[in-house]
Structure formats: C-alpha cells, structure tokens
Amino acid sequence: MTYELIIAETRGRVGLITLNRPKALNALNDQVVNEIGTALDGFEADDGIGAIVITGSEKAFAAGADIGAMASFSYMDAYKNEYITRNWERVKTCRKPVIAAVAGFALGGGNELAMMCDIIIAADTARFGQPEVKLGTLPGAGGTQRLPRAVGKAKAMELCLTGRMMDAAEAERAGLVARVVPADTLLEEALATAGTIAGYSLPIVMMIKESINRAFEGGLNEGLLFERRVFHASFATNDQKEGMAAFVEKRKPDFRHD
Ligand code: CAA
C-alpha cells in the first residue's frame, strides 16, 4: 500500500504511523484520516503487530481538522457525509493499543486524535488545545466529551471556551498525558513503551484495553462486571497458563499471543 500523507512502517512488533503533511502542520483532511484508517486495518490484521504508535513532526502532531477543506461546508454537506465521525471513528475502534507520540501542536482535531489513542506520550515541546471557538465552531471529534474525562470539567471548559493552549507540563499535571519526555527522545520512548506492551500477550492486552475503556463508557457496576467477566475469560488463554507458570518457575514467560 502506498500512502501520500502518512508513512506506515513496522518496528519489530510495533506499527508506526507518521503523519506527513508538513506544509499544513499535519492538518487532518479526509485523505489523511482515510490513510490512517487503512494503515490501522493493516496493523490490526497482522498477527505480528502488538501495539501501534501514531506520531507527527517536531512542529506539529496535527494542527486540527483541515480548516480550508471545511470552510465552505453547508450544514447538509457536514450532516449527510457524517463529516468527522465517518472515518475518524476507526482510531477508536482499533482493538490493539495505540500510543500518540505528540510533539508540537496538538490542536482541535489533532488533540482529539491524540485523545482517541490509549496513551499520550508528550515531548516537552507539545501544546494541546481546542481552539475551535475561535473559528466559530466547536470540537467535533470528541473534544467536549474526552477532554473533561481526562482533565475534569473546569479545565475542559476553560480550554474549550477560551481556546487557550496548555503546554506539556500542564497537560501531564492535568492527567491528559501519561508522560513527558525530552523532544529528541520522543519517538524512542514511545516505541519502547509500545514494544513493552507488544511483548505481552496480545489477547490479554486487548482485554485490558477493552476493560479500561468500559470505565469511560458506562456506570461503575457495569464496568466492574465487565472487568470480572474478562478477567475470568483470561483463564481460557494459553498465555495466562504460560505467564503464571513462568512466575512460579522463576523464568521469563514465552507468550504466543493465544
Ligand atoms: N487546517 C488547515 N491548514 C492549517 C491548519 C489547519 N487546522 N493549521 C495550520 N495550517 C496551515 C496554515 O494555513 C499554513 O499554511 P500556509 O503556509 O499555506 O499559509 C501552515 O499550516 C503553517 O501554519 P502557520 O503559518 O499558521 O504556522 P504558525 O506557526 O504561525 O501557527 C498554529 C501555528 C498556531 C498551529 C496555527 O497554524 C493555527 O492556529 N492553526 C489552526 C489551529 C486550529 O484552529 N485548529 C482547529 C481546527 S478545527 C477542528 O479541528 C474541528 C474539529 O474538532 C475536528
């Protein structure tokens, strides 16, 4: 598969997607988002891939949805084509863990893309925000829903209503970001984290991801029940037998991802 606006490659058991539209600060038009979706399809279908990293450039993870492409949309253009939801949801439906490695701007749809991922690792140069209010619109790819879950209502309100950006340190304090690293080590750190995850049992990793997502998608009791059922199901995997046997036998586990 050849791509024009992203680069998709593999590093061991990690799939790496690099947004590659530098002149527009990786602004997310339909083509970029479709290419991300196609790359994710490939990585999901590949048993040799256990985790995925999405990154951008030094200057921008992504500066948002492509403003030029949507500037003249009518309501009907947006509604009928299910603008945003139609192809962006693919990131959310990925069952393998996805890490966003963010340097520079993650604004609007760029921040929303990062929040669709499971873990955000930020360079110390990263800046996050939802500036749609300045354009006379509002976040359309989950910003008003995922940001309050990540940083709480007060800060989400402030960021979405003022359009101000927060730097990496503030984003980490607020809980949006798992870890901040020096910019020149961002990719290395993100790949190492993805590599660690990809070294574990894939079905177990998928169960953990699905279970944690339940914490954000329903009530506590439903989430606890789901977690218990998946926990019980983990005993049906060969990797659980191997992982626990290895601990008891004081050796390294040899996960076969089944
Ligand atoms: N869409 C399209 N093009 C964009 C873009 C975007 N979101 N962001 C930047 N670009 C383009 C600029 O138009 C410019 O192109 P030209 O060189 O052809 O003029 C190029 O990228 C470089 O940008 P700047 O010259 O503006 O760079 P800067 O360093 O001075 O500023 C910035 C950087 C603060 C990120 C500024 O570009 C900016 O404010 N961008 C828009 C951010 C934004 O509003 N994002 C939200 C979009 S709406 C959205 O995302 C809706 C949603 O919820 C899905």
XYZ file of N, CA, C and O in Angstrom, residues 25 44 59-60 86 92 102 110 122 141 148 150 167-168 171-172 200-201 205 209 226 255:
88
model
N 1.041 21.627 8.648
C 1.153 21.217 10.061
C 0.294 19.983 10.354
O -0.349 19.883 11.396
N -3.992 -4.101 12.339
C -4.913 -4.953 13.118
C -4.933 -6.374 12.557
O -5.046 -7.339 13.291
N 7.253 19.890 14.740
C 6.485 21.128 14.930
C 5.021 20.857 15.255
O 4.389 21.619 15.974
N 4.479 19.777 14.701
C 3.050 19.527 14.924
C 2.725 18.046 14.879
O 3.067 17.364 13.917
N -17.546 9.659 10.378
C -17.472 8.600 9.364
C -16.133 7.864 9.355
O -16.087 6.649 9.488
N -10.774 4.929 17.151
C -11.435 4.485 18.381
C -11.719 2.989 18.362
O -11.648 2.326 19.393
N 3.313 12.799 20.845
C 2.952 14.165 20.451
C 4.098 15.134 20.688
O 4.547 15.311 21.825
N -6.493 17.578 16.121
C -5.205 16.952 16.459
C -5.210 16.468 17.895
O -4.763 15.346 18.210
N 4.077 12.773 25.566
C 4.298 14.105 25.010
C 5.764 14.489 25.073
O 6.449 14.226 26.072
N -14.802 16.054 17.093
C -14.292 14.675 17.084
C -14.045 14.195 18.511
O -13.073 13.504 18.798
N -13.061 16.546 29.116
C -13.477 16.579 30.526
C -13.204 15.272 31.256
O -12.892 15.281 32.453
N -10.670 13.445 30.761
C -9.220 13.381 31.007
C -8.773 14.421 32.029
O -7.963 14.127 32.899
N 0.631 23.716 27.856
C 1.901 23.091 27.499
C 1.965 21.665 28.056
O 1.043 21.209 28.763
N 3.049 20.972 27.756
C 3.152 19.554 28.105
C 3.113 19.340 29.618
O 2.462 18.404 30.102
N -0.365 19.688 30.817
C -1.158 18.543 30.330
C -0.867 17.293 31.163
O -1.759 16.490 31.432
N 0.364 17.145 31.589
C 0.703 15.983 32.422
C 0.077 16.129 33.817
O -0.526 15.197 34.344
N 3.896 -8.391 25.577
C 2.970 -9.161 26.410
C 1.985 -9.917 25.514
O 1.965 -9.744 24.294
N 1.149 -10.717 26.156
C 0.156 -11.490 25.423
C -0.841 -10.549 24.744
O -1.512 -9.755 25.417
N -3.657 -8.103 26.492
C -3.536 -6.650 26.305
C -4.853 -6.078 25.744
O -5.335 -5.030 26.185
N -7.333 -3.292 27.507
C -7.773 -2.068 26.825
C -9.307 -1.967 26.823
O -9.871 -0.934 27.170
N -18.044 -6.167 33.766
C -17.332 -6.452 32.518
C -15.904 -6.903 32.820
O -15.410 -7.894 32.290
N 5.344 -15.704 25.638
C 3.956 -15.533 25.203
C 3.810 -15.871 23.724
O 4.613 -15.444 22.894
